[in-house]
Amino acid sequence: MIKRFKLSRWYHISTLSTAIHSLFAISILACGAPVENRKPVTNQFKVALVTTGPISDQGWNAGAYKGLLMIRDSLGARISNVQTQTPAEIDENFRQYGAQSYNLVFGHGFEYQDPAIRVAPSFPMTAFATTSGTRTAPNVAGVTFAFSDGAYLAGIVAGAASHSGVIGTIGGTQVPPVVAAFKAFEAGARSVNPNVKLLTAYVGNWEDASAAKEQAMAQIARGADVIFQDADAAGLGVFQAARQAKTVRVIGSNSDQNEVAPEVTLGSVVIDLPRAMMMIARDVRNNTFKGHVYQLGDADGVVLWVANPKLAGEVSPATVARLDAAKKVIDAGTLKVPE
Amino acid sequence: MTETLAFVMDMLVHATPLIVAGLAVAIAFRAGIWNIGADGQLIAGATAAAWIGVSTSTEIGWLALPLALIAGAIAGGAWAAIAAWLRSRFGVLEVISTIMLNFIAIYGVSYLVRGPLQEPTHVYPQTSSIVTGAHMPTLVAGTRLHWGFVIALVLAVTAWWVMRYSAAGFRIRASGANPFAARSAGLINVSRVTSVAFIVSGAIAGIAGAIEVSGVTFALYENISPGYGYTAIAVALLAGLNPLGVIGTGILFGALETAAGTMQRNIGVPATTASVIEAVVILAVIAVAQLRVHRATSVA
């Protein structure tokens, strides 16, 4: 009974508002076009984020979620996010967001570019942006990050901070962006200490923190005293290993991980995803969105070296000066960070 | 209306691999074979179909699709045949061998999409897209529902008929129900019958993988199966190992998966919560079914 009462009351209100809306619409339009009057006149800006992993990973996906929240707060957008477990679910979610006329859909990973290209023609009013993607269409943009810019700077710090002359890198899986980042890291370290020895290991996935911890302990046993991790959620295991070893230092990736283990973290190579996402959302909002590849790096303020203030004492003024010099060269585009 | 329609279509898309893999499990279990490896067989089938899809020339046109499906069936069957052979030759428990073969399949795909089958730019761990001739045609225009669903229905009805009315089906059921009785009273070559049933089960799971690649993903990825083969066990058991029942339970699980996505998108329920709800629903349904059996037997 109660349910029915509420329902009928809601019905009355909605018919009333519908009537008001139609009056408005008719008076504005004057001519007798068929009026779809259930929707408010102003269309709300709607933005969605699709990730392959949980937004609680304190890394890659968490950063994107932060960006989504920023878009909500500063552009007043309605937001939605979903985690896809399999490639099969990607098309489904893209289509659903397209059908609900979202203005912008972020696919956060390379897996999203083929589905975006496939789905986009059916939803010309929706812009799709895929991070790490390089394929484009009129309403599909790719977003790539010059992560190597930051990795090179991290290498300078690591090369200066290492006492043993052995530094480690631990990646999730051996994908080209990670391989490129480690090469840039090595080049940065060699610019300080040409004899530095680099150890590299891959966890095999992006989630297994205990496997990453084992890899880190193996590298520590071989003398590594600075480890750069780019392994997403698995990378948290590297911090644990360093905490146990005490004298070993870690460099974080993708988001500011300095607070994960402040006593052992020298700094983080941060991709300012929120900033990048805001840039694209603004473009969509201002109708200046183009289906091209957004290439964002240190010069755009999107890839940054963020030092951990708590361990600032461990980085010498000479190293800081070296960092500033390298940054200038990178921003001017004259330093060739190895690919 | 359109949103409901989209939900139903997505539900049937999700249900398709579950129905087909569920049939694979049901047939094996009926034969007394604990095939836990439908997932690996499905992945083997998906891999073979993707290989055909990327390596055939575009000139053969639509022939690529049946070729991909057949390749999927052969690969799935071959994957199961390994476990079947280990079982009949050395008495290796299929529960163990099929689980191990699942891992080999998963990591095998991981290697292939970074090695021989990687897309030409060698950037992304995936194959390039399969030729359009290998695409499963859509069943309802403007939606994702494809003919794979019809194939699933046809397979289910065929499996039901074979299991119930044919001599081969009877031999399978007899071997599964009591292998000793089947051997002594029915003069059935139990080892051979179960081996064949095992391989057929693998072939069907392989078809499920081939359908997934040709109808939904159009390329091979690492996480092509979110454990379809394991969910298929629940699908088959819930249906009482009846091939026709598998259609219903497959659609039920498809609905759960689709609803999980909708909940995430529209009201922000996290994916993990949706998975937990799904598992609780499965437990509840199984518990209720078991309770019914218990009541029925205690009354009698």
XYZ file of C-alpha atoms in Angstrom:
639
model
C 0.000 0.000 0.000
C 2.676 2.427 1.032
C 4.610 1.588 -2.057
C 1.641 2.302 -4.268
C 0.962 5.610 -2.559
C 4.535 6.731 -3.060
C 4.482 5.596 -6.617
C 1.334 7.511 -7.430
C 2.614 10.639 -5.729
C 5.831 10.416 -7.683
C 3.764 10.002 -10.775
C 1.847 13.189 -10.089
C 4.979 15.182 -9.457
C 6.601 13.862 -12.546
C 3.574 14.607 -14.724
C 3.439 18.080 -13.242
C 7.101 18.733 -13.956
C 6.671 17.186 -17.361
C 3.851 19.592 -18.055
C 5.934 22.553 -16.942
C 8.841 21.390 -19.013
C 6.722 20.940 -22.080
C 5.246 24.402 -21.621
C 8.753 25.788 -21.484
C 9.881 23.772 -24.434
C 6.891 24.715 -26.523
C 7.162 28.397 -25.700
C 10.857 28.350 -26.544
C 10.611 26.307 -29.678
C 7.361 27.839 -30.874
C 7.308 25.568 -33.853
C 5.723 22.182 -33.319
C 8.679 19.833 -33.303
C 8.047 16.630 -31.349
C 9.159 17.400 -27.832
C 11.099 14.896 -25.786
C 10.282 16.446 -22.468
C 11.494 14.075 -19.822
C 15.065 15.288 -19.961
C 16.096 18.630 -18.520
C 16.942 21.264 -21.093
C 20.602 21.569 -20.103
C 22.596 18.473 -20.868
C 24.911 17.527 -18.031
C 28.535 16.864 -18.913
C 29.090 13.131 -18.386
C 32.475 11.432 -18.126
C 33.255 7.742 -17.603
C 36.412 5.826 -16.758
C 37.017 2.164 -17.606
C 39.966 0.387 -15.966
C 41.366 -3.123 -16.132
C 42.309 -3.212 -12.447
C 40.931 -1.991 -9.134
C 40.973 1.767 -8.489
C 42.441 0.971 -5.072
C 45.884 -0.027 -6.431
C 47.637 3.155 -5.219
C 49.124 3.416 -8.700
C 48.040 3.409 -12.324
C 44.297 3.041 -11.789
C 44.110 5.070 -8.580
C 45.633 8.020 -10.428
C 43.026 7.809 -13.152
C 40.238 7.682 -10.593
C 41.657 10.790 -8.956
C 41.510 12.436 -12.372
C 37.889 11.419 -12.735
C 37.046 12.939 -9.355
C 38.849 16.122 -10.335
C 36.784 16.345 -13.521
C 33.667 15.951 -11.398
C 34.723 18.626 -8.925
C 36.084 21.255 -11.275
C 33.917 20.756 -14.351
C 30.777 19.662 -12.513
C 30.592 16.476 -14.521
C 28.524 13.433 -13.687
C 30.949 10.539 -13.432
C 30.865 6.777 -13.576
C 33.587 4.164 -13.490
C 33.741 0.465 -14.144
C 36.394 -2.246 -13.947
C 36.490 -4.709 -16.828
C 37.655 -8.213 -15.986
C 38.017 -9.435 -19.571
C 38.483 -7.987 -23.033
C 34.941 -9.150 -23.807
C 33.477 -6.677 -21.318
C 35.179 -3.672 -22.888
C 32.881 -3.383 -25.910
C 29.880 -3.862 -23.676
C 30.814 -0.991 -21.376
C 31.816 1.341 -24.193
C 28.478 0.709 -25.878
C 26.530 1.249 -22.674
C 28.250 4.576 -22.009
C 27.752 5.576 -25.632
C 24.063 4.685 -25.438
C 23.723 6.777 -22.285
C 25.275 9.642 -24.307
C 28.370 10.161 -22.169
C 30.466 13.021 -23.545
C 33.812 11.422 -22.789
C 34.895 7.881 -22.007
C 38.420 7.106 -20.831
C 39.742 3.611 -21.560
C 42.698 3.348 -19.205
C 45.110 0.980 -20.958
C 46.296 -0.270 -24.315
C 43.586 -2.977 -24.315
C 40.979 -0.321 -24.966
C 42.122 1.055 -28.289
C 40.801 -1.684 -30.600
C 37.371 -1.759 -28.919
C 37.258 2.065 -29.019
C 37.951 2.088 -32.739
C 35.279 -0.597 -33.179
C 32.584 1.054 -31.074
C 33.227 4.756 -31.750
C 31.527 5.039 -35.177
C 28.194 4.005 -33.595
C 28.405 6.831 -31.047
C 29.707 9.913 -32.860
C 28.675 12.222 -29.993
C 30.898 10.429 -27.492
C 34.653 11.063 -27.350
C 36.842 8.087 -26.475
C 40.337 8.549 -25.072
C 42.581 5.538 -24.552
C 45.705 5.838 -22.437
C 48.789 4.269 -24.055
C 46.779 4.034 -27.255
C 48.132 5.185 -30.592
C 45.232 4.483 -32.942
C 42.845 7.331 -33.651
C 39.495 8.093 -35.305
C 37.426 11.306 -35.476
C 36.147 10.673 -31.937
C 38.967 8.468 -30.640
C 42.145 9.937 -29.193
C 45.227 8.202 -27.850
C 47.145 9.450 -24.840
C 50.814 8.576 -24.434
C 53.154 9.629 -21.664
C 56.845 10.301 -21.968
C 57.414 8.311 -18.796
C 61.054 7.971 -19.815
C 61.559 11.708 -19.085
C 60.880 11.057 -15.414
C 62.651 7.702 -15.392
C 65.838 9.407 -16.631
C 65.652 11.900 -13.762
C 65.044 9.027 -11.320
C 68.140 7.352 -12.756
C 70.238 10.401 -11.904
C 69.066 10.246 -8.288
C 69.605 6.478 -8.107
C 73.064 6.678 -9.644
C 74.094 9.282 -7.089
C 72.453 7.566 -4.120
C 73.819 4.058 -4.722
C 76.861 3.197 -2.578
C 77.312 -0.289 -3.978
C 77.137 0.751 -7.606
C 74.388 -1.829 -8.195
C 70.845 -0.643 -8.906
C 67.720 -2.686 -9.578
C 64.604 -2.352 -11.698
C 61.462 -4.430 -11.186
C 58.634 -4.319 -13.709
C 55.193 -5.905 -13.896
C 55.354 -7.521 -17.303
C 57.872 -6.948 -20.038
C 55.850 -4.469 -22.106
C 57.628 -1.907 -24.278
C 56.776 1.172 -22.163
C 58.323 -0.446 -19.077
C 61.382 -1.640 -20.988
C 61.833 1.903 -22.352
C 61.478 3.391 -18.865
C 64.178 1.085 -17.493
C 66.514 1.989 -20.351
C 66.025 5.682 -19.621
C 66.573 4.990 -15.909
C 69.829 3.207 -16.710
C 70.964 6.082 -18.963
C 70.224 8.566 -16.178
C 72.194 6.533 -13.661
C 75.125 6.138 -16.047
C 75.267 9.907 -16.557
C 76.266 10.096 -12.867
C 78.172 6.825 -12.447
C 79.307 5.278 -15.750
C 80.197 1.981 -14.040
C 76.821 1.385 -12.434
C 75.499 -2.171 -12.727
C 71.812 -2.632 -13.537
C 69.695 -5.636 -12.471
C 66.291 -6.126 -14.089
C 63.451 -8.477 -13.162
C 59.810 -8.829 -14.175
C 57.110 -10.136 -11.844
C 55.006 -11.569 -14.686
C 51.852 -9.710 -13.634
C 50.798 -6.442 -11.994
C 49.149 -7.779 -8.847
C 51.396 -10.284 -7.069
C 53.046 -8.205 -4.353
C 54.710 -11.190 -2.670
C 56.356 -12.281 -5.922
C 57.636 -8.727 -6.411
C 58.968 -8.771 -2.860
C 60.910 -11.958 -3.604
C 62.363 -10.400 -6.749
C 63.409 -7.351 -4.732
C 65.027 -9.488 -2.016
C 66.939 -11.414 -4.676
C 68.256 -8.137 -6.113
C 69.175 -6.881 -2.649
C 71.080 -10.118 -2.071
C 73.040 -9.367 -5.236
C 74.047 -5.980 -3.901
C 71.369 -3.631 -5.214
C 70.762 -0.730 -2.846
C 68.392 1.393 -4.969
C 65.426 -0.250 -6.706
C 63.106 1.397 -9.208
C 59.760 -0.363 -9.368
C 57.216 -0.081 -12.164
C 54.932 -2.953 -11.260
C 51.685 -1.285 -10.195
C 49.965 -3.055 -7.268
C 52.684 -5.751 -7.238
C 55.269 -3.018 -6.712
C 54.065 -2.570 -3.130
C 56.060 -5.730 -2.374
C 59.261 -3.912 -3.368
C 58.612 -1.325 -0.653
C 58.132 -4.127 1.888
C 61.446 -5.716 0.939
C 63.242 -2.386 1.250
C 61.661 -1.781 4.648
C 63.042 -5.086 5.884
C 66.497 -4.372 4.468
C 66.457 -0.822 5.932
C 69.494 0.489 3.997
C 67.858 -0.089 0.597
C 66.053 2.756 -1.155
C 63.086 2.557 -3.521
C 61.775 4.767 -6.308
C 58.050 4.631 -6.956
C 56.088 4.868 -10.185
C 52.991 6.314 -11.789
C 51.496 7.986 -8.738
C 53.206 9.733 -5.821
C 54.185 6.727 -3.723
C 56.402 8.621 -1.306
C 53.893 8.047 1.490
C 53.752 4.273 0.933
C 57.055 3.841 2.791
C 58.418 7.323 3.586
C 61.529 6.035 5.387
C 62.911 4.176 2.344
C 61.466 6.011 -0.670
C 63.722 8.510 -2.426
C 60.972 9.770 -4.671
C 58.487 8.816 -7.366
C 58.222 9.198 -11.097
C 54.704 10.536 -11.252
C 52.369 10.594 -14.196
C 49.997 13.391 -13.331
C 47.011 11.558 -14.759
C 44.491 13.995 -13.307
C 46.222 16.848 -15.142
C 46.270 14.895 -18.409
C 42.635 13.863 -18.045
C 41.601 17.411 -17.233
C 43.323 18.641 -20.394
C 41.308 16.210 -22.494
C 38.041 16.810 -20.639
C 38.435 20.555 -21.184
C 39.009 19.950 -24.884
C 35.809 17.915 -25.075
C 33.916 20.542 -23.122
C 35.144 23.362 -25.392
C 34.510 21.321 -28.528
C 38.209 21.452 -29.362
C 38.678 17.691 -28.942
C 40.463 16.129 -31.893
C 41.035 12.488 -32.682
C 44.804 12.545 -32.392
C 47.485 11.243 -30.063
C 48.113 13.440 -27.035
C 51.834 13.092 -26.273
C 52.464 14.380 -22.769
C 55.725 14.589 -20.845
C 57.828 16.649 -18.484
C 57.349 19.835 -20.501
C 53.552 19.530 -20.167
C 53.855 19.020 -16.439
C 52.318 15.569 -16.809
C 55.408 13.420 -16.111
C 57.258 14.584 -13.021
C 60.031 13.605 -10.661
C 58.638 14.099 -7.143
C 61.291 13.850 -4.440
C 60.351 12.542 -1.014
C 60.857 15.528 1.351
C 61.515 13.175 4.303
C 64.662 11.808 2.653
C 65.752 15.124 1.129
C 68.925 14.872 3.216
C 70.039 11.829 1.254
C 70.088 13.713 -2.041
C 73.113 15.985 -2.293
C 72.853 19.586 -3.564
C 75.075 18.550 -6.471
C 72.505 15.942 -7.504
C 69.680 18.456 -7.216
C 71.609 20.825 -9.494
C 72.209 17.982 -11.928
C 68.459 17.194 -11.924
C 67.555 20.791 -12.711
C 70.032 20.885 -15.569
C 68.732 17.601 -17.033
C 65.152 18.814 -16.705
C 65.922 21.913 -18.732
C 67.546 19.845 -21.457
C 64.614 17.404 -21.552
C 62.028 20.204 -21.738
C 63.949 21.852 -24.546
C 63.746 18.547 -26.392
C 67.481 18.310 -26.932
C 68.191 15.359 -24.622
C 67.651 12.066 -26.367
C 66.190 9.809 -23.716
C 66.955 6.337 -25.065
C 63.947 4.415 -26.372
C 12.725 -0.395 -23.443
C 15.998 -0.015 -25.300
C 17.962 -0.287 -22.083
C 16.175 -3.505 -21.175
C 16.778 -4.818 -24.666
C 20.471 -3.971 -24.420
C 20.607 -5.767 -21.072
C 18.997 -8.901 -22.509
C 21.376 -8.886 -25.477
C 24.444 -8.443 -23.271
C 23.135 -11.163 -20.982
C 22.917 -13.614 -23.899
C 26.391 -12.597 -25.090
C 27.747 -13.355 -21.614
C 25.758 -16.587 -21.451
C 27.111 -17.993 -24.733
C 30.570 -19.153 -23.586
C 29.093 -20.304 -20.269
C 26.463 -22.469 -21.980
C 28.965 -24.061 -24.348
C 31.608 -24.643 -21.673
C 28.828 -25.824 -19.332
C 27.877 -28.483 -21.894
C 31.505 -29.589 -22.040
C 31.586 -30.028 -18.268
C 28.182 -31.738 -18.157
C 29.166 -34.353 -20.741
C 32.460 -35.130 -19.010
C 30.862 -35.346 -15.549
C 28.138 -37.642 -16.918
C 30.904 -39.945 -18.129
C 32.428 -39.892 -14.657
C 35.309 -37.698 -15.784
C 36.100 -34.784 -13.484
C 37.148 -32.400 -16.206
C 38.191 -29.279 -14.270
C 40.125 -28.203 -17.346
C 37.369 -26.672 -19.472
C 39.131 -23.339 -18.971
C 42.387 -24.564 -20.490
C 40.554 -26.302 -23.318
C 38.593 -23.108 -23.976
C 41.818 -21.103 -24.068
C 43.402 -23.645 -26.424
C 40.359 -23.314 -28.701
C 40.486 -19.514 -28.571
C 44.178 -19.594 -29.448
C 43.677 -21.894 -32.431
C 40.760 -19.800 -33.696
C 42.770 -16.599 -33.340
C 45.696 -18.202 -35.134
C 43.439 -19.144 -38.063
C 41.831 -15.705 -37.907
C 45.092 -13.785 -38.237
C 46.994 -16.116 -40.549
C 44.484 -17.016 -43.274
C 44.312 -14.889 -46.378
C 41.292 -12.632 -46.763
C 40.517 -14.283 -50.095
C 38.834 -17.307 -48.558
C 36.142 -14.952 -47.199
C 33.550 -16.431 -44.860
C 35.217 -19.842 -44.998
C 37.575 -18.493 -42.348
C 34.802 -18.714 -39.744
C 34.025 -22.458 -39.989
C 37.758 -23.060 -40.266
C 38.345 -21.129 -37.026
C 35.566 -23.016 -35.225
C 36.897 -26.382 -36.395
C 40.417 -25.405 -35.377
C 39.064 -24.397 -31.977
C 37.337 -27.748 -31.560
C 40.455 -29.666 -32.589
C 42.695 -27.665 -30.255
C 40.296 -28.059 -27.320
C 39.960 -31.770 -28.025
C 43.704 -32.176 -28.288
C 44.200 -30.332 -24.995
C 41.755 -32.719 -23.297
C 43.318 -35.688 -25.100
C 46.560 -35.099 -23.209
C 44.761 -35.570 -19.905
C 42.704 -38.457 -21.326
C 45.860 -40.235 -22.443
C 47.599 -39.639 -19.092
C 44.551 -41.099 -17.399
C 44.145 -44.220 -19.497
C 47.885 -44.917 -19.870
C 49.243 -44.041 -16.423
C 46.122 -43.614 -14.305
C 46.898 -39.926 -13.663
C 43.933 -38.283 -11.931
C 42.282 -35.934 -14.416
C 41.420 -33.470 -11.632
C 45.126 -32.787 -11.231
C 46.220 -33.041 -14.857
C 43.460 -30.788 -16.200
C 44.149 -28.082 -13.613
C 47.831 -28.168 -14.496
C 46.954 -28.012 -18.196
C 44.891 -24.898 -17.446
C 48.002 -23.136 -16.194
C 50.027 -24.314 -19.171
C 47.349 -22.896 -21.478
C 47.252 -19.554 -19.646
C 51.020 -19.090 -19.700
C 51.224 -20.492 -23.221
C 48.936 -17.691 -24.415
C 51.026 -15.244 -22.420
C 54.072 -16.380 -24.386
C 52.317 -16.461 -27.763
C 50.952 -12.904 -27.552
C 54.455 -11.654 -26.748
C 56.154 -13.914 -29.260
C 55.049 -15.644 -32.442
C 51.444 -14.364 -32.455
C 52.091 -10.777 -31.315
C 50.599 -7.978 -33.394
C 53.004 -6.603 -36.028
C 54.118 -3.449 -34.190
C 55.299 -5.604 -31.237
C 54.049 -3.074 -28.717
C 50.972 -4.670 -27.202
C 50.643 -8.191 -25.784
C 47.827 -9.240 -28.105
C 47.383 -10.600 -31.621
C 46.273 -8.339 -34.437
C 42.550 -8.383 -35.213
C 41.221 -11.456 -36.998
C 40.155 -11.120 -40.652
C 36.538 -10.022 -41.120
C 35.745 -13.344 -42.768
C 36.291 -14.994 -39.388
C 33.871 -12.644 -37.615
C 30.724 -14.277 -36.310
C 27.791 -12.431 -37.936
C 25.551 -10.492 -35.571
C 22.178 -12.027 -34.826
C 20.312 -8.822 -33.959
C 21.395 -5.748 -35.912
C 22.736 -2.906 -33.783
C 23.530 -5.146 -30.800
C 26.452 -7.381 -29.904
C 24.426 -10.583 -29.989
C 26.001 -12.932 -32.516
C 25.255 -16.303 -34.089
C 27.431 -17.997 -31.482
C 24.392 -17.986 -29.228
C 22.455 -20.016 -31.801
C 25.395 -22.410 -32.072
C 25.255 -22.785 -28.289
C 21.546 -23.646 -28.427
C 22.052 -26.147 -31.254
C 24.929 -27.785 -29.384
C 22.813 -28.032 -26.231
C 19.869 -29.665 -27.994
C 22.198 -32.029 -29.864
C 24.016 -32.992 -26.680
C 20.700 -33.575 -24.922
C 19.433 -35.796 -27.735
C 22.678 -37.777 -27.980
C 22.924 -38.319 -24.227
C 19.302 -39.343 -23.895
C 18.406 -41.269 -27.037
C 21.559 -42.575 -28.698
C 23.511 -45.717 -27.926
C 26.674 -43.653 -27.505
C 24.918 -41.485 -24.938
C 23.746 -44.546 -23.071
C 27.271 -45.966 -22.995
C 28.561 -42.667 -21.611
C 25.918 -42.541 -18.912
C 26.412 -46.204 -18.009
C 30.188 -45.769 -17.778
C 29.789 -42.741 -15.587
C 27.114 -44.198 -13.316
C 28.969 -47.420 -12.557
C 32.026 -48.345 -14.598
C 32.235 -51.867 -13.145
C 28.635 -52.685 -13.947
C 29.009 -51.161 -17.393
C 32.044 -53.310 -18.062
C 30.736 -56.617 -16.764
C 27.061 -56.427 -17.638
C 27.084 -54.186 -20.688
C 30.311 -55.297 -22.320
C 31.218 -51.633 -22.645
C 34.852 -50.684 -23.219
C 34.694 -48.162 -20.387
C 38.202 -46.811 -20.817
C 37.567 -46.090 -24.475
C 34.111 -44.599 -23.952
C 35.292 -42.263 -21.202
C 38.359 -41.228 -23.209
C 36.189 -40.323 -26.188
C 33.723 -38.456 -23.956
C 36.646 -36.580 -22.399
C 37.972 -35.518 -25.815
C 34.498 -34.508 -27.043
C 34.104 -32.461 -23.869
C 37.402 -30.724 -24.615
C 36.383 -30.091 -28.222
C 33.154 -28.423 -27.087
C 35.063 -26.236 -24.637
C 37.409 -25.380 -27.499
C 34.422 -24.278 -29.581
C 33.408 -21.990 -26.710
C 36.801 -20.302 -26.950
C 36.607 -20.053 -30.742
C 33.155 -18.448 -30.504
C 34.446 -15.934 -27.967
C 37.279 -14.876 -30.272
C 35.225 -14.790 -33.476
C 32.145 -13.177 -31.934
C 33.321 -10.898 -29.136
C 37.018 -10.100 -28.740
C 38.222 -10.425 -32.399
C 41.778 -10.886 -31.113
C 43.640 -13.033 -28.630
C 44.488 -11.415 -25.301
C 46.112 -12.809 -22.188
C 43.051 -12.717 -19.972
C 40.715 -14.009 -22.650
C 38.903 -16.182 -20.106
C 37.970 -14.822 -16.678
C 37.601 -18.445 -15.559
C 34.686 -19.364 -17.843
C 35.712 -22.995 -17.423
C 35.314 -22.826 -13.656
C 32.009 -20.958 -13.769
C 30.949 -23.622 -16.280
C 31.263 -26.238 -13.511
C 28.704 -24.317 -11.455
C 26.561 -23.889 -14.571
C 26.616 -27.645 -15.284
C 26.061 -28.778 -11.678
C 23.214 -26.330 -11.151
C 21.553 -27.764 -14.265
C 21.837 -31.262 -12.823
C 24.195 -32.110 -15.726
C 21.213 -31.894 -18.096
C 22.299 -30.273 -21.407
C 18.939 -28.506 -21.812
C 19.134 -27.226 -18.241
C 22.561 -25.792 -19.031
C 20.876 -23.270 -21.345
C 18.868 -21.934 -18.420
C 21.673 -21.872 -15.884
C 24.070 -20.391 -18.456
C 21.649 -17.524 -19.027
C 21.258 -17.088 -15.251
C 24.997 -16.659 -14.821
C 25.118 -14.424 -17.892
C 22.490 -12.231 -16.240
C 24.565 -12.074 -13.043
C 27.667 -10.969 -14.962
C 25.761 -8.351 -16.933
C 23.983 -7.019 -13.866
C 27.334 -6.714 -12.103
C 28.476 -4.396 -14.888
C 25.288 -2.351 -14.747
C 25.578 -1.936 -10.982
C 29.136 -0.676 -11.356
C 28.282 1.813 -14.070
C 25.063 3.209 -12.692
C 25.390 3.127 -8.917
C 29.118 2.697 -8.425
C 29.122 -0.706 -6.764
C 32.778 -1.866 -6.951
C 33.630 -4.834 -9.154
C 34.777 -6.857 -6.164
C 31.450 -6.381 -4.385
C 29.662 -7.515 -7.521
C 31.831 -10.648 -7.621
C 31.088 -11.351 -3.958
C 27.347 -10.996 -4.581
C 27.668 -13.343 -7.537
C 29.423 -15.969 -5.436
C 26.850 -15.625 -2.653
C 24.032 -16.115 -5.160
C 25.729 -19.260 -6.458
C 26.133 -20.597 -2.912
C 22.538 -19.787 -2.025
C 21.170 -21.469 -5.134
C 23.261 -24.588 -4.565
C 22.307 -24.697 -0.884
C 18.602 -24.391 -1.679
C 18.852 -27.095 -4.343
C 20.644 -29.358 -1.875
C 18.076 -28.629 0.808
C 15.309 -29.681 -1.567
C 17.059 -32.960 -2.295
C 17.549 -33.503 1.418
C 13.866 -32.825 2.195
C 12.692 -35.018 -0.652
C 14.772 -37.958 0.493
C 13.945 -37.569 4.187
C 10.200 -37.478 3.447
C 10.496 -40.612 1.348
